[in-house]
Short mmCIF file of C-alpha atoms in Angstrom, two decimals:
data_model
loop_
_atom_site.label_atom_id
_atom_site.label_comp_id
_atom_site.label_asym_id
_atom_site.label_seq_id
_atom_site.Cartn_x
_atom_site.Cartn_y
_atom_site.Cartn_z
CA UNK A 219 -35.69 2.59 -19.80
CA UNK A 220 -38.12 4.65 -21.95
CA UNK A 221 -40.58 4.67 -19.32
CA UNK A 222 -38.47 5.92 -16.48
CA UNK A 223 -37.06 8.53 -19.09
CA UNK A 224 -40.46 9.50 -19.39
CA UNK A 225 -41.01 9.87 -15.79
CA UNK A 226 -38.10 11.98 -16.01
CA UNK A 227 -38.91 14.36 -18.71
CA UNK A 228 -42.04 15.39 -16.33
CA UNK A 229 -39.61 16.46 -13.43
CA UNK A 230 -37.12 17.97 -15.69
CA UNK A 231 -39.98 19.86 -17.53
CA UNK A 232 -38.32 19.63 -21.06
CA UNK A 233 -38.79 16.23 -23.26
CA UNK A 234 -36.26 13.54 -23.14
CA UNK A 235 -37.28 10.93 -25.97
CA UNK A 236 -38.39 11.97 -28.85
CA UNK A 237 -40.14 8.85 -31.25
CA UNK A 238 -37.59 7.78 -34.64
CA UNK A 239 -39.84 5.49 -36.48
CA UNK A 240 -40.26 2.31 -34.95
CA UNK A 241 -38.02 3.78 -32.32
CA UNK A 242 -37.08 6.26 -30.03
CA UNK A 243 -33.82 8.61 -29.64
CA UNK A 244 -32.26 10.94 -27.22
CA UNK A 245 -32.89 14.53 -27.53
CA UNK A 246 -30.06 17.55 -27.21
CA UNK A 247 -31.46 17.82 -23.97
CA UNK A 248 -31.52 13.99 -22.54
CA UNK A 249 -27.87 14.08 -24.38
CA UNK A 250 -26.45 17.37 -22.18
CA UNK A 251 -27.74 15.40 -19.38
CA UNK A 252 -26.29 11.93 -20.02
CA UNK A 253 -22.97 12.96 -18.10
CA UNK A 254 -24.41 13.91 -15.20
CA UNK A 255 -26.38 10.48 -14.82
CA UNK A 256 -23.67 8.77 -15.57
CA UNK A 257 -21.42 10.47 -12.90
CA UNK A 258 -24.56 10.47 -10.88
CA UNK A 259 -24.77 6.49 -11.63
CA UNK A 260 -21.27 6.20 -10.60
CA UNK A 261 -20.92 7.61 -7.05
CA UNK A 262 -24.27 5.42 -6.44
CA UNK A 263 -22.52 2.09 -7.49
CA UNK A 264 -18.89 3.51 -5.24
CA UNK A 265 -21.54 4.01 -2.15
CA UNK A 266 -22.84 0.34 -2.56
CA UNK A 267 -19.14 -1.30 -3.43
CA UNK A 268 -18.49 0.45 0.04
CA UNK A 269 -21.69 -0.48 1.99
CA UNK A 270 -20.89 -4.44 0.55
CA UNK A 271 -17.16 -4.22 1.64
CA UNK A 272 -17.70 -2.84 4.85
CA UNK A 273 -20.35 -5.73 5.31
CA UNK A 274 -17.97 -8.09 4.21
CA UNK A 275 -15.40 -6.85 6.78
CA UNK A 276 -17.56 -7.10 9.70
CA UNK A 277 -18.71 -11.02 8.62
CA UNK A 278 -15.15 -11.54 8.56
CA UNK A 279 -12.80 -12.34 11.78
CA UNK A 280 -9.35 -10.85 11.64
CA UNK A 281 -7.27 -13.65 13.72
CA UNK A 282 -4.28 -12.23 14.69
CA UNK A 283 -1.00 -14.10 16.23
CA UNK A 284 1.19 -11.97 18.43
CA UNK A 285 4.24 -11.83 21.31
CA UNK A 286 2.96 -11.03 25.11
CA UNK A 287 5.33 -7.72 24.28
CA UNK A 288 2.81 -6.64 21.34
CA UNK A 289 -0.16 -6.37 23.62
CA UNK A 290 0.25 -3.88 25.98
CA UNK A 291 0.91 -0.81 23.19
CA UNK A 292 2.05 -2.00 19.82
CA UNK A 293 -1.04 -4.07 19.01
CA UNK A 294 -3.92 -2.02 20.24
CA UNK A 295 -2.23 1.33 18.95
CA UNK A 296 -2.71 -0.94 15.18
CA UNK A 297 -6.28 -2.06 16.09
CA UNK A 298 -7.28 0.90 17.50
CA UNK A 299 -6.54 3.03 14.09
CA UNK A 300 -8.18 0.33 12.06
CA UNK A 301 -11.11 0.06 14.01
CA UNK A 302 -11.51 4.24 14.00
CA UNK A 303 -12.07 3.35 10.18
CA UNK A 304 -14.22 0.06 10.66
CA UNK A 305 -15.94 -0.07 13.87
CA UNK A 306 -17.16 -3.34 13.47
CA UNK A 307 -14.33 -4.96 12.73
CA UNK A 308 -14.00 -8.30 14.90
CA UNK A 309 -10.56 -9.83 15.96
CA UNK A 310 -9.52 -12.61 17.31
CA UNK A 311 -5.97 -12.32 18.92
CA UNK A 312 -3.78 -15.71 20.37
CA UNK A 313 -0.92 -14.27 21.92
CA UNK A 314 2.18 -16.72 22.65
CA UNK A 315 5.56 -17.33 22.23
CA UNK A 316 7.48 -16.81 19.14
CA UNK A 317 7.63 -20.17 17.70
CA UNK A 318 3.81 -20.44 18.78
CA UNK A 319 2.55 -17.20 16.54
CA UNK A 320 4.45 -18.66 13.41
CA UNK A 321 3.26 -21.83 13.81
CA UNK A 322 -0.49 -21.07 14.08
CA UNK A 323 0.62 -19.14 11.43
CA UNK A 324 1.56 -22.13 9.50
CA UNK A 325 -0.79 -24.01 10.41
CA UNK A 326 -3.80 -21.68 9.44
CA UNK A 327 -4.64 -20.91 12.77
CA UNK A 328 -4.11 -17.02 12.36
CA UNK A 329 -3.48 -15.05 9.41
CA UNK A 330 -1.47 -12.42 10.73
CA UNK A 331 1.76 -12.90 12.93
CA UNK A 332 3.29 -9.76 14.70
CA UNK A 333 6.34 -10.79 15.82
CA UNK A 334 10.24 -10.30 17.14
CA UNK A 335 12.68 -10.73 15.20
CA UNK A 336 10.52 -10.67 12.16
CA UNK A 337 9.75 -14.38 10.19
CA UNK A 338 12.44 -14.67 7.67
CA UNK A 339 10.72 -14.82 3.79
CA UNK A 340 9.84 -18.84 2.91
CA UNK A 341 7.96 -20.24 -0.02
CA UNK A 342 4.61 -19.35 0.89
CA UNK A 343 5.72 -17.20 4.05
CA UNK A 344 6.33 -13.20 3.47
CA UNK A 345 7.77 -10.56 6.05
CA UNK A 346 7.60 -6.64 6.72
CA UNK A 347 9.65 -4.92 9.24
CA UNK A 348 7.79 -2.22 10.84
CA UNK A 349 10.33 -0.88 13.36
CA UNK A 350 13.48 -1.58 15.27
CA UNK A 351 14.62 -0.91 18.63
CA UNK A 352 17.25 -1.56 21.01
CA UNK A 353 17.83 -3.96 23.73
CA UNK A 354 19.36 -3.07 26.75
CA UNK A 355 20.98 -4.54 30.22
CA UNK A 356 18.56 -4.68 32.62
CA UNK A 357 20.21 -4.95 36.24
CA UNK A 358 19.56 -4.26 39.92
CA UNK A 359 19.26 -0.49 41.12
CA UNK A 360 21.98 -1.10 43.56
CA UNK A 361 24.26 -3.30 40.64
CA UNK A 362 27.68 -2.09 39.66
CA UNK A 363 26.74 -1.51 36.01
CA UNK A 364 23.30 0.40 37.05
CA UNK A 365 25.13 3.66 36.78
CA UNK A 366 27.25 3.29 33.66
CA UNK A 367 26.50 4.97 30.29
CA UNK A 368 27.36 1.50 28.47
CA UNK A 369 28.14 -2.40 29.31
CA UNK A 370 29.74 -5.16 27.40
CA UNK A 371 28.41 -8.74 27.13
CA UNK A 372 32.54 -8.95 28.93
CA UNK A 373 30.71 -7.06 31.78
CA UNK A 374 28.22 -9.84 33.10
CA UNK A 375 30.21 -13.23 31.94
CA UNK A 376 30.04 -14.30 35.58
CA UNK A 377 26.34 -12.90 36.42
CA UNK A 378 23.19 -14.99 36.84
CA UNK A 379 20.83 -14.35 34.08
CA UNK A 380 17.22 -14.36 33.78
CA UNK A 381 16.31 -15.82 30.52
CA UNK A 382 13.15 -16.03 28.56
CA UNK A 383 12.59 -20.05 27.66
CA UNK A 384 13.00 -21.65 24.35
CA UNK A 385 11.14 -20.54 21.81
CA UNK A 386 10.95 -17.07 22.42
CA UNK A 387 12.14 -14.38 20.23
CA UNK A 388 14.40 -12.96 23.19
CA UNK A 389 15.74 -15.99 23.63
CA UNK A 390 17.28 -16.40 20.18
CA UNK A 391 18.28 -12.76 20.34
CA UNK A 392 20.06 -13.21 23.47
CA UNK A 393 21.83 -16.64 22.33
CA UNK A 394 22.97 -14.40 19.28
CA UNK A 395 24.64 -12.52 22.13
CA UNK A 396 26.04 -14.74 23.98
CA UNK A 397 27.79 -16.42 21.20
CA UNK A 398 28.98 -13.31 19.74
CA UNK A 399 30.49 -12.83 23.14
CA UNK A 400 32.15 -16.53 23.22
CA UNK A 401 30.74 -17.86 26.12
CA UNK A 402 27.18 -19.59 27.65
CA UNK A 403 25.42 -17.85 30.63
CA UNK A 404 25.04 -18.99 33.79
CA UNK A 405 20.86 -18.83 33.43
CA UNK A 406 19.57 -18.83 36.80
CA UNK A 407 16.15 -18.62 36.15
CA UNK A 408 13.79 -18.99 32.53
CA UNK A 409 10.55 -17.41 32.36
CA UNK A 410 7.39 -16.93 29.95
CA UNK A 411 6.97 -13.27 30.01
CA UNK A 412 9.06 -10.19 30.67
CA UNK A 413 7.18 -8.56 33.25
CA UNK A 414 8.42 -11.75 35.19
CA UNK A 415 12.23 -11.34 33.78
CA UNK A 416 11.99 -7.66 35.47
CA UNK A 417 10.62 -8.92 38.69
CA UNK A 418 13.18 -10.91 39.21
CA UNK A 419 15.89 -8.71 38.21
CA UNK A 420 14.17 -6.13 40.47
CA UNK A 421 14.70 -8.17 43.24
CA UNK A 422 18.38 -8.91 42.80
CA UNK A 423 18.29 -12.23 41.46
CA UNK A 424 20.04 -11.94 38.41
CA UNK A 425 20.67 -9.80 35.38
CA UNK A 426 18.74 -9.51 31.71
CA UNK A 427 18.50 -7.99 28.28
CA UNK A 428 15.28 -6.94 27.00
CA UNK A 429 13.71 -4.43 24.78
CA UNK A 430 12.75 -1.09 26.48
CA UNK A 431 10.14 -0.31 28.53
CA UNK A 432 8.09 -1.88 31.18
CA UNK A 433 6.60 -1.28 34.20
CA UNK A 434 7.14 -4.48 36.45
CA UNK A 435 7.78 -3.71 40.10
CA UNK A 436 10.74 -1.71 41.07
CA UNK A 437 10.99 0.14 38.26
CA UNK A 438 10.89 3.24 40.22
CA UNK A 439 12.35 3.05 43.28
CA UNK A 440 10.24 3.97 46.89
CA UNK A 441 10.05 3.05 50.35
CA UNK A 442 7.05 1.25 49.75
CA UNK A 443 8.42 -1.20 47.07
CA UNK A 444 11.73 -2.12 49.48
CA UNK A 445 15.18 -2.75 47.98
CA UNK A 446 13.42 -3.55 44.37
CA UNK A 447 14.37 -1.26 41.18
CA UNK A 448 15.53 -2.13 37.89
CA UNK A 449 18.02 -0.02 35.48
CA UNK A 450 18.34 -0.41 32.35
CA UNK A 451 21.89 -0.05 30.70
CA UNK A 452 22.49 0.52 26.89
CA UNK A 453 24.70 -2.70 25.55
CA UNK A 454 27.74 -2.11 23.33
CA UNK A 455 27.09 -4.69 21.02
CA UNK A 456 25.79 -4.35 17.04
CA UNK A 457 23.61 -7.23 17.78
CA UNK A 458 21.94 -5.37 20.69
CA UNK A 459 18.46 -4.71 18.37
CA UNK A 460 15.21 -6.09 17.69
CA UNK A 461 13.44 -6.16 14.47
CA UNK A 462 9.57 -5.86 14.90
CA UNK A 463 7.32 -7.35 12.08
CA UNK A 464 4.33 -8.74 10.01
CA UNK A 465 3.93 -12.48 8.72
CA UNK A 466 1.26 -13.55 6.68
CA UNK A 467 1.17 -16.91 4.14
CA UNK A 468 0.83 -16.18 0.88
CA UNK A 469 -2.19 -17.10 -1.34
CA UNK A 470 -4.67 -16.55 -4.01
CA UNK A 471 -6.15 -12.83 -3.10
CA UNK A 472 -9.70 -14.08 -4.40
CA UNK A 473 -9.85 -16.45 -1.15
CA UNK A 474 -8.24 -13.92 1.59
CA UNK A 475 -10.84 -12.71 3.68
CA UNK A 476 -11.48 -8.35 2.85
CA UNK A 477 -10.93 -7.43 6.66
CA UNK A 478 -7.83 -9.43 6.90
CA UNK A 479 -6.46 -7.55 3.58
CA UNK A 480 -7.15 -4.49 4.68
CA UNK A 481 -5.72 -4.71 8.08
CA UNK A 482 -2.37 -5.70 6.83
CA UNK A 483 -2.56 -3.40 3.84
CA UNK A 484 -2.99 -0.11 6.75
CA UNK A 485 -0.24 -1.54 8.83
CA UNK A 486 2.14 -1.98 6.11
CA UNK A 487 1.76 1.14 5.12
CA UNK A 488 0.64 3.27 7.77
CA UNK A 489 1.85 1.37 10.75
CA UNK A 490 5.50 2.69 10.57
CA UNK A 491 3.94 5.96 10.81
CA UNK A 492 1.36 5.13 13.42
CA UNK A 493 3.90 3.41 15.48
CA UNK A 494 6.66 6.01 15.41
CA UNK A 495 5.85 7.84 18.29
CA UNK A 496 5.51 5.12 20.85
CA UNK A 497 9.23 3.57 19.58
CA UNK A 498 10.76 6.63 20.03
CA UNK A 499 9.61 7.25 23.48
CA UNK A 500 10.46 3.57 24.32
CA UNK A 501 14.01 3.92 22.79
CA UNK A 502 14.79 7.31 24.82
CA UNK A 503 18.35 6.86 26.68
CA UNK A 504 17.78 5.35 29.73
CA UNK A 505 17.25 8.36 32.73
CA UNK A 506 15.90 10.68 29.91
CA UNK A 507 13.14 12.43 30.37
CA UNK A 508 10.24 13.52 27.98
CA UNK A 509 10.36 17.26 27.27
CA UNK A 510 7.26 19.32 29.17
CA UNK A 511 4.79 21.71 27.01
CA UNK A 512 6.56 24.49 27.90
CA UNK A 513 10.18 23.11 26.53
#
């Protein structure tokens, strides 16, 4: 330590260390400049705790479990900010049904579930909404209900449905439905994705209830796509919602990997925030239209 303060009483020009017997001691000079080493000293060490996390996020995977829904918008939208911040971030995403994400969640498989409705709390299981949005009646262009401003569950007791299978979150949503409403549908067909649910509604083979949104055939109406066209029909029902949200187990901090920390740190607390934009639009009354620049 003498010896670099030594070297550094040559570039400062004024001496540092002055010799106390056996000794030596700081002079009124080396002592103004203390604080400004130490400060110095200090930023140094916060660039190198940031150099080693950022290294220790991009040795890190970020395996991420997650409803087909999620991956079109909702997900990317989420990796996309964290990534702006971390660039070499690396995930690893398994997308699936409900059931699936929370059991690879279980199971260790993933450490991050993104699912509808959100996981309920457990033992070593814990939960954060991030949004909610509606579901609505999805019907034929040409249906009865596809120009009303509401339905009832009363409205399609006797209609085919097109179901999501077992396991799905829509599927327990829309049992929760159902048996609010007292009765079983008539399921005509059960499917593993939505874009497949609107297809076949498009083409007249049965009625649905999903979230907003979409863009499976039909969904605008033209000579070129036939007699397909789906509308989508607010439900008068307080169950008519789903809650979107995180899942992760819970364990000893020490032996969580950085990235996957930070990740779900940002979307807990910015992801409401990020995400608000895309919900709204998505949850717009069906037949609105965005406003234009100039509105």
């Amino acid at each position: 330590m003498s010896r670099a303060l030594s070297r550094a009483s040559a570039v400062v020009g004024t001496e540092l260390l002055v010799r106390d017997g056996r000794g030596v001691r700081l002079t009124p000079a080396a002592r103004s400049l203390l604080p400004y080493i130490e400060r110095a000293l200090s930023e140094f060490q916060a660039g190198l705790d940031l150099v080693r996390s950022e290294s220790d996020v991009v040795r890190g995977r970020i395996p991420v479990s997650f409803q087909h829904t999620f991956g079109e918008s909702t997900l990317p939208l989420l990796i996309s900010a964290f990534r702006g911040r971390h660039p070499e971030a690396v995930f690893t995403l398994t997308q699936g049904a409900r059931d699936t994400c929370l059991a690879q969640l279980a199971a260790g498989e993933s450490d991050l579930a993104l699912t509808a409705p959100v996981a309920a709390e457990g033992r070593n299981l814990l939960s954060a909404v991030l949004y909610r949005e509606p579901l609505r009646l999805v019907v034929h262009h040409t249906h009865a209900l596809a120009g009303r401003r509401l339905a009832s569950m009363a409205d399609i007791r006797s209609e085919p449905f097109v179901a999501l299978g077992p396991g799905y979150g829509m599927r327990s949503l829309t049992d929760a439905l159902f048996r609010e409403a007292a009765y079983r549908p008539r399921i005509a067909f059960e499917s593993q994705d939505t874009h497949t649910v609107r297809g076949l509604v498009s083409a007249g083979l049965g009625v649905s209830i999903l979230p907003p949104g979409g863009d499976a055939p039909g969904r605008h109406v033209s000579a070129e796509t036939g007699n397909l066209g789906w509308v989508e029909v607010p439900l008068d029902s307080a169950l008519a919602f789903r809650d979107v949200g995180l899942s992760w187990r819970q364990r000893n901090p020490d032996l969580e990997p950085l990235g996957v920390r930070l990740f779900r740190g940002m979307v807990l607390t910015e992801g409401p925030g990020l995400l608000a934009g895309l919900v709204k639009r998505r949850s717009r009354p069906p037949g609105a239209e965005p406003p234009t620049r100039d509105q």
